[in-house]
mmCIF file of C-alpha atoms and ligand atoms in Angstrom:
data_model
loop_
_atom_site.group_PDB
_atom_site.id
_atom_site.type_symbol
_atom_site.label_atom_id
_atom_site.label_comp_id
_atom_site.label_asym_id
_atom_site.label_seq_id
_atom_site.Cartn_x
_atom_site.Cartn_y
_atom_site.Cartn_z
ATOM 1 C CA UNK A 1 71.141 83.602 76.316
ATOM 2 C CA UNK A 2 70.383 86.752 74.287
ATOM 3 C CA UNK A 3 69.456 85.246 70.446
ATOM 4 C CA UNK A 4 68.870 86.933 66.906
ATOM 5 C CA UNK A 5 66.096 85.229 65.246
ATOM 6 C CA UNK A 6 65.315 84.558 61.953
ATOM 7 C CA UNK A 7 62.941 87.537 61.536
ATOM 8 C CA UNK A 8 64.913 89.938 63.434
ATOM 9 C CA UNK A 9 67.626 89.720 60.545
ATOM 10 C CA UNK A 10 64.763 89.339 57.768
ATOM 11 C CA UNK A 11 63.292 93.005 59.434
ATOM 12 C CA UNK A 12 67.050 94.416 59.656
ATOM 13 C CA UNK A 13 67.259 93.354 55.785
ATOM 14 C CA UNK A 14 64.306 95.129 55.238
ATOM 15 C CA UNK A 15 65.152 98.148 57.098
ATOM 16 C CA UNK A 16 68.270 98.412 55.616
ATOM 17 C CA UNK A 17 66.161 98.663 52.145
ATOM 18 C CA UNK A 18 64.228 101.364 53.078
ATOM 19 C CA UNK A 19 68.023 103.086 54.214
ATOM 20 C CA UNK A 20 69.259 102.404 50.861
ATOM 21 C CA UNK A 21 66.242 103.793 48.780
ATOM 22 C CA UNK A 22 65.480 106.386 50.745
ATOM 23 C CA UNK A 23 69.145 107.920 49.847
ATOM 24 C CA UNK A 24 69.466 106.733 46.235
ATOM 25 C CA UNK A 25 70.134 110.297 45.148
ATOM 26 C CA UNK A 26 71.944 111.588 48.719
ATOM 27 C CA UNK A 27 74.861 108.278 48.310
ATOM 28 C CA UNK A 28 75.356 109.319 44.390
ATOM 29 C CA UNK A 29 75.743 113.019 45.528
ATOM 30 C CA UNK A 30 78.502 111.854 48.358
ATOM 31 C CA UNK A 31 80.317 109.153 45.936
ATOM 32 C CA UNK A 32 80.005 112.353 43.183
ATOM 33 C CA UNK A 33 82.356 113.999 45.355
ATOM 34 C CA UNK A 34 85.554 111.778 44.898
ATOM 35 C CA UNK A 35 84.127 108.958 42.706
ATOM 36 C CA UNK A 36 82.300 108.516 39.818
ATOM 37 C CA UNK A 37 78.409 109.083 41.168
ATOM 38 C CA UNK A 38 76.765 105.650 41.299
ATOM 39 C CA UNK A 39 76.874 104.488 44.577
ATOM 40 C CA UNK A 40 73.549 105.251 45.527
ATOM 41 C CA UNK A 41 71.805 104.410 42.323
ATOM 42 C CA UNK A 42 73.847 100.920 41.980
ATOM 43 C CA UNK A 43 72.635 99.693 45.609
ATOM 44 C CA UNK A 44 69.482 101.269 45.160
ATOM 45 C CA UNK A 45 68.473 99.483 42.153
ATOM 46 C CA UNK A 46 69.630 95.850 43.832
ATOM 47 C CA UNK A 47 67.390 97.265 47.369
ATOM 48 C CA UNK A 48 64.757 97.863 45.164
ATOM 49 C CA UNK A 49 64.779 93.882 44.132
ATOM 50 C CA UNK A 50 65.111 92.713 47.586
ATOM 51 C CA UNK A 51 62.369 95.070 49.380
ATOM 52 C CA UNK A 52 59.521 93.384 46.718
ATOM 53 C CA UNK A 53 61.230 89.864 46.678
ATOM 54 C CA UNK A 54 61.725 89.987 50.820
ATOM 55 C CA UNK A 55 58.533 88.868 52.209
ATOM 56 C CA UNK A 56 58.353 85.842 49.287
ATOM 57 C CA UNK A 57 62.241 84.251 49.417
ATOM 58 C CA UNK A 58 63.136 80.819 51.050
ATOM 59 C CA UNK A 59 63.348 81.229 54.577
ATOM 60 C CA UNK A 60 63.680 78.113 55.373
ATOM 61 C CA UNK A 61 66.714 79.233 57.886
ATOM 62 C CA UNK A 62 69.141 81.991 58.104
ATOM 63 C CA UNK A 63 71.386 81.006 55.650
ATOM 64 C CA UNK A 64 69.152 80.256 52.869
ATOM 65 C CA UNK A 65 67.459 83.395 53.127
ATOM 66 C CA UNK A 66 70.769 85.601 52.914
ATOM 67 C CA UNK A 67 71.971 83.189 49.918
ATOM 68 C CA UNK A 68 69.230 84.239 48.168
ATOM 69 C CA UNK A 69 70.015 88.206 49.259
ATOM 70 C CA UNK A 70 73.346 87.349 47.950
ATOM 71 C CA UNK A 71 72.302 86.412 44.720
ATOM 72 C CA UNK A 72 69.676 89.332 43.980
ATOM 73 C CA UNK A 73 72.658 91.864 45.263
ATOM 74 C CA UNK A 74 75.066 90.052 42.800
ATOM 75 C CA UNK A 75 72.480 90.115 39.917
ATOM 76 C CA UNK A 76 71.152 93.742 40.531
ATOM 77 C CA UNK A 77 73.861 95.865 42.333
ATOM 78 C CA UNK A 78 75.781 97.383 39.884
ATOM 79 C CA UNK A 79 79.164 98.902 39.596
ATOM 80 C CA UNK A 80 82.122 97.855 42.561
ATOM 81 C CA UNK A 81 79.220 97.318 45.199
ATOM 82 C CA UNK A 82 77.941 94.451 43.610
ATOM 83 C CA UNK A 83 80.548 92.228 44.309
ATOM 84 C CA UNK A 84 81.610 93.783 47.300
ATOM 85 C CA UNK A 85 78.315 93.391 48.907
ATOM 86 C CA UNK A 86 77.130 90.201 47.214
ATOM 87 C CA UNK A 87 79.725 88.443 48.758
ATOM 88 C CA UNK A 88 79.772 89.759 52.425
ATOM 89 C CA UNK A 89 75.775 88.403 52.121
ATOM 90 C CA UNK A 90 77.044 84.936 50.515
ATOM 91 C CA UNK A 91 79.665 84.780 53.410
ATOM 92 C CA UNK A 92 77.483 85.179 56.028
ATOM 93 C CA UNK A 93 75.087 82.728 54.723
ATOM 94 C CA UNK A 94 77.588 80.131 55.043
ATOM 95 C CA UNK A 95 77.833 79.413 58.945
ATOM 96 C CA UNK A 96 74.205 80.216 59.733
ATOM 97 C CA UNK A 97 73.108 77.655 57.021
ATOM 98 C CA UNK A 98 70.392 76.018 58.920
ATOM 99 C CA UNK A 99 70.602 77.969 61.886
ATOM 100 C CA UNK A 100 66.394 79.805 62.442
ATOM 101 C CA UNK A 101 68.181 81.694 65.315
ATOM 102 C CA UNK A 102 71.578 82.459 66.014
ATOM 103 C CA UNK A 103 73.760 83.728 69.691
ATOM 104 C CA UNK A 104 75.344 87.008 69.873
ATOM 105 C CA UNK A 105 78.787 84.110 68.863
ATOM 106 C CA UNK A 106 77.604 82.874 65.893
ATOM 107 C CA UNK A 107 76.267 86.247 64.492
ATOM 108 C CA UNK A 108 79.792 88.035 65.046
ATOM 109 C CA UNK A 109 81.186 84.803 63.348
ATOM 110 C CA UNK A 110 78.628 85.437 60.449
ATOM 111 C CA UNK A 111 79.730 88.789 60.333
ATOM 112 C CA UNK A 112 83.553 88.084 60.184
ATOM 113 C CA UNK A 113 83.213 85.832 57.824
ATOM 114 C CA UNK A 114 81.896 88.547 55.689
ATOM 115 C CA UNK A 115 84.360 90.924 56.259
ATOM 116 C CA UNK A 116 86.969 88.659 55.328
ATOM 117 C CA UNK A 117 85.544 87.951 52.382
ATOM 118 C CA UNK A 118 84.542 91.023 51.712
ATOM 119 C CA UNK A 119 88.505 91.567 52.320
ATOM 120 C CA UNK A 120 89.503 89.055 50.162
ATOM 121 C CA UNK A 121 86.880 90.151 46.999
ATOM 122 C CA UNK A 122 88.385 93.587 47.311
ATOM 123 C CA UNK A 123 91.749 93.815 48.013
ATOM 124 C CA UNK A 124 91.304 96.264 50.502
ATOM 125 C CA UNK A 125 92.071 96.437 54.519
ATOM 126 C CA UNK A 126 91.755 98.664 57.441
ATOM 127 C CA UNK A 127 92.814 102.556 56.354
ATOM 128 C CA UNK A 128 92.090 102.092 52.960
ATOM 129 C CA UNK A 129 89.004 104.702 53.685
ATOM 130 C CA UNK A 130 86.314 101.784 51.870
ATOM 131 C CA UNK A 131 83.453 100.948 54.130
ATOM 132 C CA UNK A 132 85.670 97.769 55.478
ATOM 133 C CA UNK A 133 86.653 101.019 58.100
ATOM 134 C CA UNK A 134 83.477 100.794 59.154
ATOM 135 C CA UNK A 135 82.632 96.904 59.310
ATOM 136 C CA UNK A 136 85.931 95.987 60.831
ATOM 137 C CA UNK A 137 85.975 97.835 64.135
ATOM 138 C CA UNK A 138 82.071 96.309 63.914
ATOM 139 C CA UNK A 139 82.952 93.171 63.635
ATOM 140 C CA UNK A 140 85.575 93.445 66.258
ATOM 141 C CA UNK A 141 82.763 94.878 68.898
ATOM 142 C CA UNK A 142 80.363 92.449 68.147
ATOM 143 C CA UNK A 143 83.392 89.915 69.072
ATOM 144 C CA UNK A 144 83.749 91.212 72.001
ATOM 145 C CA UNK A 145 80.712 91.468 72.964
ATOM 146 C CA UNK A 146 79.995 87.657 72.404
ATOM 147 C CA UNK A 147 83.404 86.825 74.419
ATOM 148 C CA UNK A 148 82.335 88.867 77.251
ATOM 149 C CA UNK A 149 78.405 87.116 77.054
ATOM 150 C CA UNK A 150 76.892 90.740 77.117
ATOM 151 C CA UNK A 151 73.004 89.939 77.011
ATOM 152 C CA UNK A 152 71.441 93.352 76.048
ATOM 153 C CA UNK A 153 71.565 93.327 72.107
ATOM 154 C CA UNK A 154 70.380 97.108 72.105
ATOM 155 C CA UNK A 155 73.874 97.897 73.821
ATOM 156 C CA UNK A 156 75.346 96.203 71.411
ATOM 157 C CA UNK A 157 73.747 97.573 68.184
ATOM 158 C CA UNK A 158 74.377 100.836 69.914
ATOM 159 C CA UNK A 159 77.587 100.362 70.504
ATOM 160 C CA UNK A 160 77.987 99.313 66.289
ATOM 161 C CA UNK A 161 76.085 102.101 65.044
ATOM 162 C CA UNK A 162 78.690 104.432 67.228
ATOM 163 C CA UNK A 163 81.866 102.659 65.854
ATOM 164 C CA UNK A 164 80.108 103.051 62.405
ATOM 165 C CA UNK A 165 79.455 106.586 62.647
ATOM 166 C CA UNK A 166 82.593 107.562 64.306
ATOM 167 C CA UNK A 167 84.550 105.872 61.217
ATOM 168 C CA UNK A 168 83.005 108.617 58.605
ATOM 169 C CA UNK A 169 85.166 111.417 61.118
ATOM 170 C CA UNK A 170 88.245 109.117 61.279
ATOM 171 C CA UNK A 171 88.596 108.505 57.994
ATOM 172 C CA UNK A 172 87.268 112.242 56.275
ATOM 173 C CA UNK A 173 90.532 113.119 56.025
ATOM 174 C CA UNK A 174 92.453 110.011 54.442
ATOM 175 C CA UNK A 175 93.065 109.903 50.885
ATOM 176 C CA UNK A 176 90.804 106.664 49.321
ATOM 177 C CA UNK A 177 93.419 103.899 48.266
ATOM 178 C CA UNK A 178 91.066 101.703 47.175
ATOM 179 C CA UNK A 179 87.929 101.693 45.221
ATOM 180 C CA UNK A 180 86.941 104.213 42.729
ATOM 181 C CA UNK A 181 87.675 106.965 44.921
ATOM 182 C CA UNK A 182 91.073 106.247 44.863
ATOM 183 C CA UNK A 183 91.941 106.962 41.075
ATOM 184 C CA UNK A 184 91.443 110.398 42.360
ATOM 185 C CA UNK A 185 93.356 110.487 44.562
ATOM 186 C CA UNK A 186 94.302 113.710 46.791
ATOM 187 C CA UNK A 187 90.849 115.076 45.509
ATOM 188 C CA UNK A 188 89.243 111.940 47.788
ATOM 189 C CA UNK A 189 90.702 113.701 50.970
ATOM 190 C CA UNK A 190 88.044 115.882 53.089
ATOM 191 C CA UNK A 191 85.144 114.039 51.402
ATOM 192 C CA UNK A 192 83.942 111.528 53.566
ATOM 193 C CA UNK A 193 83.480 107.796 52.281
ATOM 194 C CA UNK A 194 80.014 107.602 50.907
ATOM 195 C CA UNK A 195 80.320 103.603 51.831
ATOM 196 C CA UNK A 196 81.296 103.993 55.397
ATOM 197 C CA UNK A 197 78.679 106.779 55.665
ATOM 198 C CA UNK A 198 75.887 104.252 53.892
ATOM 199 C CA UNK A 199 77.209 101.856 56.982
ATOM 200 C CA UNK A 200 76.473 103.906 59.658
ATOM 201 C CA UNK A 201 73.049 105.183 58.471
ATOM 202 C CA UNK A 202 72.256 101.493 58.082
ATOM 203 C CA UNK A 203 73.205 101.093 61.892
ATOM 204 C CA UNK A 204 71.549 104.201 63.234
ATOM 205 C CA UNK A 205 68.247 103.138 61.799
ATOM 206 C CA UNK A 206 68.422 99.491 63.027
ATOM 207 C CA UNK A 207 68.708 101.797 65.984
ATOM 208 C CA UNK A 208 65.860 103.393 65.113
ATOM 209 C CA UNK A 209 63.956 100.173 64.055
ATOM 210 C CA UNK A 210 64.432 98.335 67.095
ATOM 211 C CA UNK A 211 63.521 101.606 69.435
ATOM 212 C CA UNK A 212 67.490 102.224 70.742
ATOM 213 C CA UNK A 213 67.862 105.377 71.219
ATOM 214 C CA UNK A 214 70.819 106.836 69.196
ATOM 215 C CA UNK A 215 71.934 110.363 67.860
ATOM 216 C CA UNK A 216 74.102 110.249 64.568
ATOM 217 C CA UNK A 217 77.264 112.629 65.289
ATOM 218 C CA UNK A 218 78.457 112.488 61.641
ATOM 219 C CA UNK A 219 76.287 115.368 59.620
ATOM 220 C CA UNK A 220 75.998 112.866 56.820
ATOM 221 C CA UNK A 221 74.785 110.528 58.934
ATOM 222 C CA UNK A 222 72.041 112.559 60.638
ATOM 223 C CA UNK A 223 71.039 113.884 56.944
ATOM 224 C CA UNK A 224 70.901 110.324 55.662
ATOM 225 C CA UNK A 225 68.611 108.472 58.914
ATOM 226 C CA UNK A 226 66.173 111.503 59.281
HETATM 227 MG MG1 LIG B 301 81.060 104.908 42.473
#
């Protein structure tokens, strides 16, 4: 049976640091358009934390590791994504305490128990154009995927990083009702959601990372993983 190790998710942490610093400046310039600027600076400054604590933090399993993620993203991620993200990463830490690998099962479990926390921190669901628009259809796949027992993990992360991508074009056009974006309102429509777009960069350079071959169809998305 297919497994994600204990490394695997320490290197996609890592990766997804590099994502996040990398476009410090491009996420403020997309959240400028219907929000208030700081998205890329608030998770850039908490990234920043977790790229030089990474290689040092309690890795004793799984879950340890991404409570202590959880708690550096809490501490150093400012504005709405601290919470937000802090607690998707203390979510998932709960069923994989323990755990030094994990089956395609129990990740997708980890992962919906983020989203639903993530859910419940927020107040937002499905349509609300946040990055949940994203990480729900994600979290479905990845459910799916574990039901059906599919063993090649690259087909799954390439199926994700699709979903992901495909979200910033299904959602462009809704008006935010949630989030910062939203006390905007009609001036949120047409700009895409800088958190779904953050998602699906993350995803395309896992991609990337882990040598799946995978061509961002969202412009922002093929700005932000070149
Ligand atoms: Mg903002």
């Amino acid at each position: 049976m297919a497994t994600i190790s204990l490394s695997t998710i320490e290197q996609g942490i890592d990766t997804t640091a590099d994502t996040v610093i990398r476009n410090e400046s491009y996420f403020s310039d997309l959240d400028g358009l219907a929000g208030d600027g700081d998205f890329g600076t608030s998770l850039a400054t908490g990234f920043k934390v977790i790229k030089k604590d990474l290689p040092d933090l309690d890795k004793s399993d799984i879950g340890t590791m991404l409570l202590k993620i959880s708690m550096i993203v809490s501490k150093h991620v400012g504005g709405s994504s601290g919470p937000i993200w802090g607690t998707g990463f203390m979510k998932a830490a709960m069923p994989t305490k323990g755990k030094s690998e994990l089956t395609l099962q129990e990740f997708a479990d980890a992962i919906g128990n983020a989203v639903d926390g993530i859910m419940a921190r927020g107040g937002a669901k499905l349509g609300d154009k946040t990055l949940l628009d994203a990480v729900i259809p994600v979290a479905e796949k990845l459910k799916d995927h574990a039901e059906k027992g599919t063993e090649d993990l690259a087909e799954v992360l390439k199926d994700c990083a699709t979903i992901a991508d495909g979200a910033v074009e299904t959602t462009r056009s809704l008006v935010a009702h949630r989030g910062r974006a939203s006390q905007v309102g009609e001036r949120s429509a047409n700009t895409p959601d800088p958190g779904i777009v953050a998602i699906a960069t993350i995803l395309a350079d896992w991609c990337k990372a882990n040598s799946v071959e995978y061509t961002p169809a969202a412009p922002e998305v093929a700005k932000a993983s070149a």
